[in-house]
Amino acid sequence: MNKSDPPTSNGSPEAGEEPADEELVLQAQAGDSAAYDALVTRHRGRIFAMIRQMVKNEADAWDLSQEVFIKAWKALPRFEVKAKFSTWLYRIAHNAVYDWARRKRPEAGGELNEEVFGSGSIDPASQTTPGTVRRPDEALRDDELRGKIEAALDQLSPQHREAVILKDVQGLAYKEIAEVMECSIGTVMSRLHYARQKLQTLLKDEYETR
Amino acid sequence: MNTKPDDELLALWVEDELDAGTSAEVETWASTQPEWVERREQARWSRELLGSSLGGSDEVPHAEFFNARIRREIEARPESVSSAGGKIRRGPWVWFMPATAAAGMALGFFLGHDRSGGPAPIPPVSAELAPVLYTPERGVEAEFVGGDEATVIVLAGVEAIPDEWEIPETAMIEPEPSRMANHGEESEEQVR
């Protein structure tokens, strides 16, 4: 995990720390743009990472992340604070990514396929890779492994890839993934199972040396 | 637990998300099922590998600019979040709104109808956009000075430009009046 952005995934503060998401959301709903700015700072890293892993292009991921936060602001009056703000953001991000894919390939008639999502590739040494100081040999090994994983994720269908990213990278619960992807818990379970099976086959060497 | 637990419980067991008591109950059944044991192994491996290699949070490039752009966008539409908690106050005047809207449309049509045959007037700019200044270099501060005659952006802290650096020609070239006049004469000759 990168150290640049606050790693608060659930938005619940510890004693004496920053205010919780719920509190900031209420302030933002009352028109406090500074509170919303704090929410953006808190969640931008995770939303950007999720989108980037889906679209595999930093510039598009940056623009789409902007779109997510602007849409969220517009929809904020309708957001019910009893729901989890981060899950709601992932849901908006999910829609933004699929709308982007449709815009990119209008001739596909709204059908989403790997061609759209797999058209870019992330440079393993790009600016947004984890920014900790690493020894050159470690960096090379990590970048190689990261490249292998990215390539394996490319082989998955967009739905399978998203399920595995939300679960294994973003750490969402089954129920949250079902909410974000608008499907049943059973579907999430099945998508995760097939995604992991395929990853195991594609990353056989890594699986055997675990 | 000797009977098969429901799918949701099994899914949570696979993900190691059950509390110790429930997990032990599910384990009694699942540990005798190689398929479910394998699933749990896969889940643990995938979580470990992807979680440690990809990272759930990335540094957003130009993070300050990222926030500033969103701020500018939302400040341009303050009406988006106009009522706390989405509660909208309605008064008796709300019943006049359809009639007012219809009257407004009729008036708009009447005013907008081109009776003179001349060009339509250009509507005035209704809102001024506040510039967002972003300096990617640390230690550099930018100040915007906007006036009627000039717009100046002062950058404090930028390294001095070396003397040998030549500023390339810009696209802004003043048209020469004599050339324009000649061009006009040439055109007239061609017409003749």
PDB file of C-alpha atoms in Angstrom, chain A residues 1-2 4-5 28-31 33 36-37 40-41 44-46 48-49 52-53 58 62-63 65-66 69-70 73-74 76-77 127-128 145-146 149-150 153 164 167-170 174 185 189 192-193 196-197 199-200 203 206-207 210, chain B residues 7-8 10-12 14-15 17 35-36 38-39 41-71 73-75 77-78 80-87:
ATOM      1  CA  MET A   1       0.000   0.000   0.000  1.00  0.00           C
ATOM      2  CA  ASN A   2       1.214   3.404  -0.841  1.00  0.00           C
ATOM      3  CA  SER A   4       0.951   8.953   0.154  1.00  0.00           C
ATOM      4  CA  ASP A   5      -2.762   8.936   0.850  1.00  0.00           C
ATOM      5  CA  ALA A  28     -20.632  18.192   3.003  1.00  0.00           C
ATOM      6  CA  GLN A  29     -24.370  17.659   2.610  1.00  0.00           C
ATOM      7  CA  ALA A  30     -24.848  20.974   4.384  1.00  0.00           C
ATOM      8  CA  GLY A  31     -22.718  22.564   1.665  1.00  0.00           C
ATOM      9  CA  SER A  33     -16.915  21.976   0.425  1.00  0.00           C
ATOM     10  CA  TYR A  36     -15.926  17.167   0.922  1.00  0.00           C
ATOM     11  CA  ASP A  37     -12.317  18.008   0.071  1.00  0.00           C
ATOM     12  CA  VAL A  40     -11.740  13.299  -1.559  1.00  0.00           C
ATOM     13  CA  THR A  41      -8.274  13.265  -0.011  1.00  0.00           C
ATOM     14  CA  ARG A  44      -8.931   9.244  -3.850  1.00  0.00           C
ATOM     15  CA  GLY A  45      -6.048   6.746  -3.583  1.00  0.00           C
ATOM     16  CA  ARG A  46      -8.308   3.700  -3.348  1.00  0.00           C
ATOM     17  CA  PHE A  48      -7.875   5.728  -8.356  1.00  0.00           C
ATOM     18  CA  ALA A  49      -6.199   2.348  -7.731  1.00  0.00           C
ATOM     19  CA  ARG A  52      -6.562   2.103 -12.774  1.00  0.00           C
ATOM     20  CA  GLN A  53      -6.507  -1.646 -12.280  1.00  0.00           C
ATOM     21  CA  GLU A  58      -3.254   6.206 -15.784  1.00  0.00           C
ATOM     22  CA  TRP A  62      -7.218  10.044 -13.365  1.00  0.00           C
ATOM     23  CA  ASP A  63     -10.061  11.532 -15.415  1.00  0.00           C
ATOM     24  CA  SER A  65     -11.597   9.331 -10.682  1.00  0.00           C
ATOM     25  CA  GLN A  66     -12.349  13.025 -11.091  1.00  0.00           C
ATOM     26  CA  PHE A  69     -15.932  12.532  -7.094  1.00  0.00           C
ATOM     27  CA  ILE A  70     -17.829  15.157  -9.061  1.00  0.00           C
ATOM     28  CA  TRP A  73     -20.869  15.522  -4.958  1.00  0.00           C
ATOM     29  CA  LYS A  74     -23.867  16.033  -7.207  1.00  0.00           C
ATOM     30  CA  LEU A  76     -24.633  13.695  -2.197  1.00  0.00           C
ATOM     31  CA  PRO A  77     -28.061  15.072  -1.164  1.00  0.00           C
ATOM     32  CA  GLN A 127       4.537   6.756 -10.984  1.00  0.00           C
ATOM     33  CA  THR A 128       1.670   5.128  -9.142  1.00  0.00           C
ATOM     34  CA  LEU A 145       5.875  -9.993 -10.286  1.00  0.00           C
ATOM     35  CA  ARG A 146       3.550  -7.031 -10.588  1.00  0.00           C
ATOM     36  CA  ILE A 149      -0.050 -10.321 -12.091  1.00  0.00           C
ATOM     37  CA  GLU A 150      -1.262  -7.464 -14.301  1.00  0.00           C
ATOM     38  CA  LEU A 153      -5.593 -10.090 -14.613  1.00  0.00           C
ATOM     39  CA  VAL A 164     -11.086 -10.230  -7.546  1.00  0.00           C
ATOM     40  CA  LYS A 167     -12.050  -8.589  -2.807  1.00  0.00           C
ATOM     41  CA  ASP A 168      -8.339  -9.341  -2.790  1.00  0.00           C
ATOM     42  CA  VAL A 169      -6.891  -5.892  -3.445  1.00  0.00           C
ATOM     43  CA  GLN A 170      -9.460  -3.505  -1.987  1.00  0.00           C
ATOM     44  CA  TYR A 174     -19.011 -10.053  -0.131  1.00  0.00           C
ATOM     45  CA  ILE A 185     -23.788 -12.749  -3.145  1.00  0.00           C
ATOM     46  CA  MET A 189     -18.888 -16.102  -4.890  1.00  0.00           C
ATOM     47  CA  LEU A 192     -14.391 -14.983  -7.344  1.00  0.00           C
ATOM     48  CA  HIS A 193     -14.025 -18.739  -7.553  1.00  0.00           C
ATOM     49  CA  ARG A 196      -9.005 -17.295  -8.643  1.00  0.00           C
ATOM     50  CA  GLN A 197      -8.962 -20.622 -10.438  1.00  0.00           C
ATOM     51  CA  LEU A 199      -5.259 -16.851 -11.783  1.00  0.00           C
ATOM     52  CA  GLN A 200      -3.917 -20.003 -10.193  1.00  0.00           C
ATOM     53  CA  LEU A 203       0.386 -17.839 -12.172  1.00  0.00           C
ATOM     54  CA  GLU A 206       3.803 -18.392  -8.000  1.00  0.00           C
ATOM     55  CA  TYR A 207       1.123 -20.720  -6.666  1.00  0.00           C
ATOM     56  CA  ARG A 210       3.840 -20.210  -2.031  1.00  0.00           C
TER      57      ARG A 210
ATOM     58  CA  ASP B   7     -23.467 -20.920   0.736  1.00  0.00           C
ATOM     59  CA  GLU B   8     -23.021 -17.603   2.459  1.00  0.00           C
ATOM     60  CA  LEU B  10     -19.202 -21.292   3.339  1.00  0.00           C
ATOM     61  CA  ALA B  11     -18.149 -18.203   1.374  1.00  0.00           C
ATOM     62  CA  LEU B  12     -17.277 -16.406   4.606  1.00  0.00           C
ATOM     63  CA  VAL B  14     -13.398 -19.522   2.561  1.00  0.00           C
ATOM     64  CA  GLU B  15     -12.487 -15.872   3.138  1.00  0.00           C
ATOM     65  CA  GLU B  17     -14.277 -13.860   7.748  1.00  0.00           C
ATOM     66  CA  GLU B  35     -13.028 -28.940  -2.930  1.00  0.00           C
ATOM     67  CA  TRP B  36     -13.782 -26.386  -0.200  1.00  0.00           C
ATOM     68  CA  GLU B  38      -8.829 -26.066  -1.987  1.00  0.00           C
ATOM     69  CA  ARG B  39     -11.035 -23.000  -2.389  1.00  0.00           C
ATOM     70  CA  GLU B  41      -6.227 -22.225  -0.079  1.00  0.00           C
ATOM     71  CA  GLN B  42      -6.780 -20.389  -3.351  1.00  0.00           C
ATOM     72  CA  ALA B  43      -8.462 -17.481  -1.584  1.00  0.00           C
ATOM     73  CA  ARG B  44      -5.641 -17.117   0.940  1.00  0.00           C
ATOM     74  CA  TRP B  45      -3.003 -17.268  -1.797  1.00  0.00           C
ATOM     75  CA  SER B  46      -4.807 -14.774  -4.038  1.00  0.00           C
ATOM     76  CA  ARG B  47      -5.394 -12.324  -1.172  1.00  0.00           C
ATOM     77  CA  GLU B  48      -1.773 -12.511  -0.109  1.00  0.00           C
ATOM     78  CA  LEU B  49      -0.321 -12.213  -3.624  1.00  0.00           C
ATOM     79  CA  LEU B  50      -2.599  -9.529  -5.039  1.00  0.00           C
ATOM     80  CA  GLY B  51      -2.881  -7.596  -1.804  1.00  0.00           C
ATOM     81  CA  SER B  52       0.870  -7.326  -1.341  1.00  0.00           C
ATOM     82  CA  SER B  53       1.789  -6.776  -4.997  1.00  0.00           C
ATOM     83  CA  LEU B  54      -0.833  -4.390  -6.274  1.00  0.00           C
ATOM     84  CA  GLY B  55      -1.785  -2.349  -3.244  1.00  0.00           C
ATOM     85  CA  GLY B  56      -5.277  -1.083  -2.566  1.00  0.00           C
ATOM     86  CA  SER B  57      -4.309   2.579  -2.641  1.00  0.00           C
ATOM     87  CA  ASP B  58      -2.165   4.364  -5.203  1.00  0.00           C
ATOM     88  CA  GLU B  59      -0.694   7.801  -5.115  1.00  0.00           C
ATOM     89  CA  VAL B  60      -2.827   9.958  -7.378  1.00  0.00           C
ATOM     90  CA  PRO B  61      -0.557  11.877  -9.749  1.00  0.00           C
ATOM     91  CA  HIS B  62      -0.687  15.643  -9.082  1.00  0.00           C
ATOM     92  CA  ALA B  63      -2.830  15.062  -6.029  1.00  0.00           C
ATOM     93  CA  GLU B  64      -3.186  18.760  -5.159  1.00  0.00           C
ATOM     94  CA  PHE B  65      -4.339  19.569  -8.648  1.00  0.00           C
ATOM     95  CA  PHE B  66      -6.712  16.591  -8.471  1.00  0.00           C
ATOM     96  CA  ASN B  67      -8.472  18.128  -5.460  1.00  0.00           C
ATOM     97  CA  ALA B  68      -8.310  21.669  -6.833  1.00  0.00           C
ATOM     98  CA  ARG B  69     -10.091  20.660 -10.034  1.00  0.00           C
ATOM     99  CA  ILE B  70     -12.865  18.949  -8.117  1.00  0.00           C
ATOM    100  CA  ARG B  71     -13.166  21.977  -5.834  1.00  0.00           C
ATOM    101  CA  GLU B  73     -16.031  22.072 -10.427  1.00  0.00           C
ATOM    102  CA  ILE B  74     -18.229  21.860  -7.349  1.00  0.00           C
ATOM    103  CA  GLU B  75     -17.849  25.523  -6.461  1.00  0.00           C
ATOM    104  CA  ARG B  77     -22.358  24.656  -9.046  1.00  0.00           C
ATOM    105  CA  PRO B  78     -23.064  25.437  -5.401  1.00  0.00           C
ATOM    106  CA  SER B  80     -25.864  20.919  -6.266  1.00  0.00           C
ATOM    107  CA  VAL B  81     -25.859  20.500  -2.508  1.00  0.00           C
ATOM    108  CA  SER B  82     -28.365  23.107  -1.543  1.00  0.00           C
ATOM    109  CA  SER B  83     -30.331  21.504   1.206  1.00  0.00           C
ATOM    110  CA  ALA B  84     -28.936  19.558   4.127  1.00  0.00           C
ATOM    111  CA  GLY B  85     -29.884  15.919   4.023  1.00  0.00           C
ATOM    112  CA  GLY B  86     -31.809  16.453   0.818  1.00  0.00           C
ATOM    113  CA  LYS B  87     -34.763  18.033   2.603  1.00  0.00           C
TER     114      LYS B  87
END
